[in-house]
Amino acid sequence: MLEDMIVAAGTTIVRIAFAHSFFVSIDAVRARTPYFPNVARKSRQHYPGLDKGATAIWQGREVELDFNHWAQSAWQKYTGRQIARKSGYGVRHIWGHPWDPNAYTAGWNLCYMPFWVGMLTEEQHPHPLLERAIRQASFDLFFREQPVCDPPAFVGDQGLDLVEFLGDQPILLLTRSARPMGVKPAAIAASIAGDDPRATVRSLRKAANKSWTSLQAAARELLGEPHTPFNSPNVRSTAKSTVRRMAKATGLSLPALRDLLDSMT
């Protein structure tokens, strides 16, 4: 019902969510992540029988168990801003895994968002597109080019082109300055391009983990040309999204990009 009302108002649930949600600045995360490396959220599955304040072992490393305090403290340290209590806002873990001390207070995993947005990004009742869009923003900001750290196995490209969903609407970064910063999705794609389209294509292919064959087929399908079959509908969708991103990042036309992809292995 909420989404129906938002669409009737002439916008989308993704646009509204991004207009009121805030990520940590890239420089702050690159300088220190995770913020507190020796704390993790308690978990019945991963730390059975242990409660808040207990000491546990994670992959040979001693950690103190917490509920939410240290994640909120990390947010405040990253941004220089206090959590606004009773405001309808909270800090959420974009990729989950709060029991992992490498992710619990990591800036790339934190987003300050309205409760209703957070509710739609959690496994109890997710809005799949919104959840993927928030994760795509995290991936694009912190891991696509010059990663802030080695990405864990549960972090990856979601196969979305945020320009298609946000247009010129910026991704908001909360900093110590008086006003939030905004990074437009198109600027992220442009920053990858540089002067060498072949290097850009290789970088985007690696980030998306796509085969040359699937990308060549995707370029041909977008041009309405015959091509080898895809292994699955998901490969088809993500390969086409990656080719569109390559075209925007390099400035090449689809025919020129098709020819470039054909020449690369």
mmCIF file of C-alpha atoms in Angstrom:
data_model
loop_
_atom_site.group_PDB
_atom_site.id
_atom_site.type_symbol
_atom_site.label_atom_id
_atom_site.label_comp_id
_atom_site.label_asym_id
_atom_site.label_seq_id
_atom_site.Cartn_x
_atom_site.Cartn_y
_atom_site.Cartn_z
ATOM 1 C CA MET A 1 0.000 0.000 0.000
ATOM 2 C CA LEU A 2 2.858 2.365 0.822
ATOM 3 C CA GLU A 3 4.482 1.732 -2.549
ATOM 4 C CA ASP A 4 1.166 2.294 -4.359
ATOM 5 C CA MET A 5 0.825 5.708 -2.701
ATOM 6 C CA ILE A 6 4.433 6.636 -3.516
ATOM 7 C CA VAL A 7 3.990 5.682 -7.176
ATOM 8 C CA ALA A 8 0.696 7.600 -7.311
ATOM 9 C CA ALA A 9 2.611 10.656 -6.073
ATOM 10 C CA GLY A 10 4.856 10.414 -9.138
ATOM 11 C CA THR A 11 7.995 8.868 -7.685
ATOM 12 C CA THR A 12 9.322 5.460 -6.579
ATOM 13 C CA ILE A 13 10.064 3.741 -3.323
ATOM 14 C CA VAL A 14 13.781 3.586 -4.229
ATOM 15 C CA ARG A 15 13.965 7.343 -4.869
ATOM 16 C CA ILE A 16 12.138 8.189 -1.637
ATOM 17 C CA ALA A 17 14.321 5.830 0.396
ATOM 18 C CA PHE A 18 17.563 7.268 -1.032
ATOM 19 C CA ALA A 19 16.330 10.827 -0.506
ATOM 20 C CA HIS A 20 16.211 10.193 3.256
ATOM 21 C CA SER A 21 19.024 7.671 3.868
ATOM 22 C CA PHE A 22 22.668 8.433 4.576
ATOM 23 C CA PHE A 23 25.879 6.485 3.981
ATOM 24 C CA VAL A 24 29.308 7.067 5.550
ATOM 25 C CA SER A 25 31.791 9.096 3.518
ATOM 26 C CA ILE A 26 34.217 7.029 1.449
ATOM 27 C CA ASP A 27 37.322 8.737 2.861
ATOM 28 C CA ALA A 28 36.231 8.069 6.450
ATOM 29 C CA VAL A 29 35.726 4.369 5.735
ATOM 30 C CA ARG A 30 39.017 4.077 3.873
ATOM 31 C CA ALA A 31 40.813 5.622 6.851
ATOM 32 C CA ARG A 32 39.446 3.079 9.336
ATOM 33 C CA THR A 33 37.355 -0.027 8.855
ATOM 34 C CA PRO A 34 36.014 -1.652 10.917
ATOM 35 C CA TYR A 35 35.959 1.148 13.460
ATOM 36 C CA PHE A 36 36.014 -1.164 16.479
ATOM 37 C CA PRO A 37 37.592 -4.458 15.329
ATOM 38 C CA ASN A 38 37.145 -6.385 18.587
ATOM 39 C CA VAL A 39 33.375 -6.211 19.060
ATOM 40 C CA ALA A 40 30.497 -8.147 17.479
ATOM 41 C CA ARG A 41 26.753 -8.418 17.947
ATOM 42 C CA LYS A 42 25.567 -11.333 20.040
ATOM 43 C CA SER A 43 24.055 -14.211 18.100
ATOM 44 C CA ARG A 44 22.412 -17.413 19.277
ATOM 45 C CA GLN A 45 23.645 -19.169 16.165
ATOM 46 C CA HIS A 46 27.232 -17.946 16.148
ATOM 47 C CA TYR A 47 27.780 -17.399 19.881
ATOM 48 C CA PRO A 48 25.379 -19.865 21.543
ATOM 49 C CA GLY A 49 24.720 -19.352 25.240
ATOM 50 C CA LEU A 50 26.551 -16.001 25.382
ATOM 51 C CA ASP A 51 24.927 -12.636 26.067
ATOM 52 C CA LYS A 52 25.881 -8.981 25.805
ATOM 53 C CA GLY A 53 29.174 -8.241 27.535
ATOM 54 C CA ALA A 54 30.502 -11.782 27.221
ATOM 55 C CA THR A 55 33.826 -12.595 25.592
ATOM 56 C CA ALA A 56 33.741 -14.931 22.591
ATOM 57 C CA ILE A 57 36.073 -16.234 19.903
ATOM 58 C CA TRP A 58 35.534 -15.433 16.218
ATOM 59 C CA GLN A 59 37.859 -17.314 13.862
ATOM 60 C CA GLY A 60 40.591 -17.428 16.495
ATOM 61 C CA ARG A 61 40.070 -13.816 17.557
ATOM 62 C CA GLU A 62 38.705 -12.636 20.908
ATOM 63 C CA VAL A 63 35.700 -10.314 20.676
ATOM 64 C CA GLU A 64 33.305 -8.692 23.113
ATOM 65 C CA LEU A 65 29.628 -9.279 22.407
ATOM 66 C CA ASP A 66 27.276 -6.333 22.105
ATOM 67 C CA PHE A 67 23.706 -5.620 21.051
ATOM 68 C CA ASN A 68 23.802 -2.343 19.065
ATOM 69 C CA HIS A 69 25.866 0.116 21.111
ATOM 70 C CA TRP A 70 29.196 -0.196 19.290
ATOM 71 C CA ALA A 71 27.633 -0.006 15.814
ATOM 72 C CA GLN A 72 25.909 3.240 16.809
ATOM 73 C CA SER A 73 29.148 4.530 18.337
ATOM 74 C CA ALA A 74 30.986 3.711 15.109
ATOM 75 C CA TRP A 75 28.411 5.685 13.124
ATOM 76 C CA GLN A 76 28.883 8.682 15.412
ATOM 77 C CA LYS A 77 32.681 8.438 15.141
ATOM 78 C CA TYR A 78 32.576 8.173 11.338
ATOM 79 C CA THR A 79 30.218 11.106 10.858
ATOM 80 C CA GLY A 80 30.853 13.310 13.901
ATOM 81 C CA ARG A 81 27.101 13.361 14.530
ATOM 82 C CA GLN A 82 24.965 12.030 17.343
ATOM 83 C CA ILE A 83 22.209 9.477 16.797
ATOM 84 C CA ALA A 84 18.889 11.347 16.858
ATOM 85 C CA ARG A 85 16.859 9.462 19.448
ATOM 86 C CA LYS A 86 13.075 9.088 18.996
ATOM 87 C CA SER A 87 13.402 10.504 15.478
ATOM 88 C CA GLY A 88 12.244 7.494 13.485
ATOM 89 C CA TYR A 89 15.828 6.954 12.289
ATOM 90 C CA GLY A 90 18.328 4.227 13.063
ATOM 91 C CA VAL A 91 21.612 2.689 11.958
ATOM 92 C CA ARG A 92 21.167 -0.463 9.869
ATOM 93 C CA HIS A 93 23.607 -3.057 8.574
ATOM 94 C CA ILE A 94 23.420 -2.981 4.773
ATOM 95 C CA TRP A 95 24.881 -6.450 4.246
ATOM 96 C CA GLY A 96 23.853 -7.956 7.591
ATOM 97 C CA HIS A 97 26.442 -10.208 9.297
ATOM 98 C CA PRO A 98 26.648 -8.114 12.493
ATOM 99 C CA TRP A 99 28.057 -11.164 14.328
ATOM 100 C CA ASP A 100 31.215 -10.767 12.211
ATOM 101 C CA PRO A 101 33.555 -8.246 13.895
ATOM 102 C CA ASN A 102 34.903 -7.272 10.465
ATOM 103 C CA ALA A 103 31.408 -6.134 9.448
ATOM 104 C CA TYR A 104 29.705 -5.047 12.698
ATOM 105 C CA THR A 105 31.258 -1.553 12.925
ATOM 106 C CA ALA A 106 32.508 -1.242 9.324
ATOM 107 C CA GLY A 107 31.441 1.982 7.660
ATOM 108 C CA TRP A 108 30.724 0.238 4.342
ATOM 109 C CA ASN A 109 28.067 -1.815 6.177
ATOM 110 C CA LEU A 110 26.299 1.075 7.933
ATOM 111 C CA CYS A 111 23.437 3.229 6.699
ATOM 112 C CA TYR A 112 21.397 5.744 8.686
ATOM 113 C CA MET A 113 17.839 5.437 7.469
ATOM 114 C CA PRO A 114 14.184 5.858 8.472
ATOM 115 C CA PHE A 115 12.752 2.887 10.342
ATOM 116 C CA TRP A 116 10.344 2.097 7.488
ATOM 117 C CA VAL A 117 13.239 1.868 5.012
ATOM 118 C CA GLY A 118 15.224 -0.330 7.378
ATOM 119 C CA MET A 119 12.225 -2.601 7.833
ATOM 120 C CA LEU A 120 12.046 -3.155 4.064
ATOM 121 C CA THR A 121 15.724 -4.135 3.863
ATOM 122 C CA GLU A 122 15.587 -6.882 6.500
ATOM 123 C CA GLU A 123 14.898 -10.562 5.905
ATOM 124 C CA GLN A 124 11.621 -10.629 7.876
ATOM 125 C CA HIS A 125 9.745 -8.624 5.220
ATOM 126 C CA PRO A 126 12.101 -7.260 2.562
ATOM 127 C CA HIS A 127 11.355 -5.208 -0.507
ATOM 128 C CA PRO A 128 13.783 -7.072 -2.834
ATOM 129 C CA LEU A 129 14.503 -4.189 -5.220
ATOM 130 C CA LEU A 130 15.056 -1.657 -2.431
ATOM 131 C CA GLU A 131 17.325 -4.070 -0.563
ATOM 132 C CA ARG A 132 19.405 -4.663 -3.707
ATOM 133 C CA ALA A 133 19.556 -0.921 -4.477
ATOM 134 C CA ILE A 134 20.906 -0.065 -1.005
ATOM 135 C CA ARG A 135 23.515 -2.818 -1.339
ATOM 136 C CA GLN A 136 24.396 -1.674 -4.859
ATOM 137 C CA ALA A 137 25.065 1.816 -3.508
ATOM 138 C CA SER A 138 27.371 0.370 -0.853
ATOM 139 C CA PHE A 139 29.196 -1.724 -3.453
ATOM 140 C CA ASP A 140 29.544 1.182 -5.894
ATOM 141 C CA LEU A 141 30.749 3.586 -3.204
ATOM 142 C CA PHE A 142 33.171 1.379 -1.311
ATOM 143 C CA PHE A 143 34.227 -1.568 -3.471
ATOM 144 C CA ARG A 144 33.799 -0.954 -7.195
ATOM 145 C CA GLU A 145 36.942 1.134 -7.714
ATOM 146 C CA GLN A 146 39.843 1.247 -5.242
ATOM 147 C CA PRO A 147 38.078 -0.871 -2.582
ATOM 148 C CA VAL A 148 38.263 0.438 0.970
ATOM 149 C CA CYS A 149 39.226 -3.095 2.065
ATOM 150 C CA ASP A 150 39.112 -6.633 0.724
ATOM 151 C CA PRO A 151 35.393 -7.336 0.248
ATOM 152 C CA PRO A 152 34.077 -10.287 2.270
ATOM 153 C CA ALA A 153 32.402 -13.167 0.463
ATOM 154 C CA PHE A 154 28.887 -11.898 1.235
ATOM 155 C CA VAL A 155 29.488 -8.532 -0.479
ATOM 156 C CA GLY A 156 29.086 -8.325 -4.245
ATOM 157 C CA ASP A 157 27.728 -6.419 -7.225
ATOM 158 C CA GLN A 158 23.922 -6.609 -7.241
ATOM 159 C CA GLY A 159 23.697 -6.122 -11.006
ATOM 160 C CA LEU A 160 21.753 -2.850 -10.804
ATOM 161 C CA ASP A 161 22.564 0.371 -12.635
ATOM 162 C CA LEU A 162 21.530 3.008 -10.077
ATOM 163 C CA VAL A 163 21.387 5.663 -12.792
ATOM 164 C CA GLU A 164 18.294 3.870 -14.106
ATOM 165 C CA PHE A 165 16.598 4.118 -10.704
ATOM 166 C CA LEU A 166 17.906 7.452 -9.378
ATOM 167 C CA GLY A 167 18.809 9.489 -12.461
ATOM 168 C CA ASP A 168 20.541 12.644 -11.183
ATOM 169 C CA GLN A 169 19.354 12.124 -7.609
ATOM 170 C CA PRO A 170 22.467 11.853 -5.406
ATOM 171 C CA ILE A 171 23.464 9.171 -2.936
ATOM 172 C CA LEU A 172 23.750 11.042 0.367
ATOM 173 C CA LEU A 173 26.884 10.823 2.514
ATOM 174 C CA LEU A 174 26.746 12.131 6.074
ATOM 175 C CA THR A 175 29.971 13.880 7.073
ATOM 176 C CA ARG A 176 31.288 16.210 9.730
ATOM 177 C CA SER A 177 30.473 19.196 7.543
ATOM 178 C CA ALA A 178 27.353 21.273 8.102
ATOM 179 C CA ARG A 179 25.440 19.673 5.224
ATOM 180 C CA PRO A 180 25.404 16.153 3.755
ATOM 181 C CA MET A 181 27.431 15.475 0.627
ATOM 182 C CA GLY A 182 25.845 14.023 -2.481
ATOM 183 C CA VAL A 183 27.433 11.653 -4.979
ATOM 184 C CA LYS A 184 25.517 11.103 -8.213
ATOM 185 C CA PRO A 185 25.470 7.517 -9.519
ATOM 186 C CA ALA A 186 26.630 8.705 -12.951
ATOM 187 C CA ALA A 187 29.690 10.313 -11.341
ATOM 188 C CA ILE A 188 30.671 6.981 -9.810
ATOM 189 C CA ALA A 189 30.518 5.341 -13.225
ATOM 190 C CA ALA A 190 32.469 8.204 -14.798
ATOM 191 C CA SER A 191 35.207 7.996 -12.160
ATOM 192 C CA ILE A 192 35.928 4.446 -13.278
ATOM 193 C CA ALA A 193 36.390 5.350 -16.928
ATOM 194 C CA GLY A 194 39.710 7.157 -17.137
ATOM 195 C CA ASP A 195 41.230 7.462 -20.622
ATOM 196 C CA ASP A 196 41.483 3.765 -21.522
ATOM 197 C CA PRO A 197 38.156 2.102 -22.413
ATOM 198 C CA ARG A 198 39.792 -1.332 -22.457
ATOM 199 C CA ALA A 199 40.974 -0.880 -18.855
ATOM 200 C CA THR A 200 37.516 0.344 -17.866
ATOM 201 C CA VAL A 201 35.831 -2.659 -19.483
ATOM 202 C CA ARG A 202 38.236 -5.047 -17.750
ATOM 203 C CA SER A 203 37.623 -3.359 -14.380
ATOM 204 C CA LEU A 204 33.847 -3.516 -14.714
ATOM 205 C CA ARG A 205 33.922 -7.118 -15.939
ATOM 206 C CA LYS A 206 36.028 -8.130 -12.933
ATOM 207 C CA ALA A 207 33.754 -6.295 -10.500
ATOM 208 C CA ALA A 208 30.651 -7.929 -11.980
ATOM 209 C CA ASN A 209 32.338 -11.362 -12.264
ATOM 210 C CA LYS A 210 31.006 -11.905 -15.780
ATOM 211 C CA SER A 211 32.512 -14.007 -18.572
ATOM 212 C CA TRP A 212 33.558 -12.402 -21.854
ATOM 213 C CA THR A 213 31.143 -14.724 -23.651
ATOM 214 C CA SER A 214 28.130 -13.554 -21.630
ATOM 215 C CA LEU A 215 29.062 -9.893 -22.130
ATOM 216 C CA GLN A 216 29.509 -10.360 -25.874
ATOM 217 C CA ALA A 217 26.094 -12.063 -26.014
ATOM 218 C CA ALA A 218 24.540 -9.272 -23.931
ATOM 219 C CA ALA A 219 25.886 -6.569 -26.250
ATOM 220 C CA ARG A 220 24.408 -8.395 -29.244
ATOM 221 C CA GLU A 221 21.035 -8.873 -27.563
ATOM 222 C CA LEU A 222 20.869 -5.166 -26.746
ATOM 223 C CA LEU A 223 21.546 -4.503 -30.452
ATOM 224 C CA GLY A 224 18.950 -7.058 -31.560
ATOM 225 C CA GLU A 225 21.591 -9.315 -33.108
ATOM 226 C CA PRO A 226 21.954 -13.128 -32.945
ATOM 227 C CA HIS A 227 24.129 -14.391 -30.097
ATOM 228 C CA THR A 228 25.111 -17.479 -28.147
ATOM 229 C CA PRO A 229 22.573 -18.478 -25.471
ATOM 230 C CA PHE A 230 22.925 -17.421 -21.840
ATOM 231 C CA ASN A 231 23.382 -20.018 -19.099
ATOM 232 C CA SER A 232 20.436 -18.669 -17.093
ATOM 233 C CA PRO A 233 17.966 -15.751 -16.954
ATOM 234 C CA ASN A 234 19.995 -14.232 -14.115
ATOM 235 C CA VAL A 235 23.195 -14.294 -16.182
ATOM 236 C CA ARG A 236 21.299 -12.662 -19.047
ATOM 237 C CA SER A 237 19.952 -9.863 -16.815
ATOM 238 C CA THR A 238 23.194 -9.078 -15.005
ATOM 239 C CA ALA A 239 25.307 -9.283 -18.170
ATOM 240 C CA LYS A 240 23.044 -6.774 -19.934
ATOM 241 C CA SER A 241 23.198 -4.462 -16.919
ATOM 242 C CA THR A 242 26.997 -4.696 -16.934
ATOM 243 C CA VAL A 243 27.173 -3.886 -20.663
ATOM 244 C CA ARG A 244 24.963 -0.823 -20.134
ATOM 245 C CA ARG A 245 27.272 0.291 -17.326
ATOM 246 C CA MET A 246 30.306 -0.232 -19.577
ATOM 247 C CA ALA A 247 28.736 1.881 -22.317
ATOM 248 C CA LYS A 248 28.070 4.750 -19.893
ATOM 249 C CA ALA A 249 31.486 4.530 -18.241
ATOM 250 C CA THR A 250 33.433 4.450 -21.516
ATOM 251 C CA GLY A 251 31.204 6.702 -23.618
ATOM 252 C CA LEU A 252 31.239 4.095 -26.398
ATOM 253 C CA SER A 253 28.228 3.358 -28.573
ATOM 254 C CA LEU A 254 26.821 -0.164 -28.298
ATOM 255 C CA PRO A 255 28.223 -1.210 -31.701
ATOM 256 C CA ALA A 256 31.666 0.101 -30.721
ATOM 257 C CA LEU A 257 31.455 -1.613 -27.354
ATOM 258 C CA ARG A 258 30.380 -4.869 -29.022
ATOM 259 C CA ASP A 259 33.458 -4.726 -31.246
ATOM 260 C CA LEU A 260 35.686 -3.951 -28.266
ATOM 261 C CA LEU A 261 34.259 -6.866 -26.292
ATOM 262 C CA ASP A 262 34.789 -9.171 -29.285
ATOM 263 C CA SER A 263 38.470 -8.220 -29.301
ATOM 264 C CA MET A 264 38.993 -8.950 -25.589
ATOM 265 C CA THR A 265 39.463 -12.249 -23.749
#
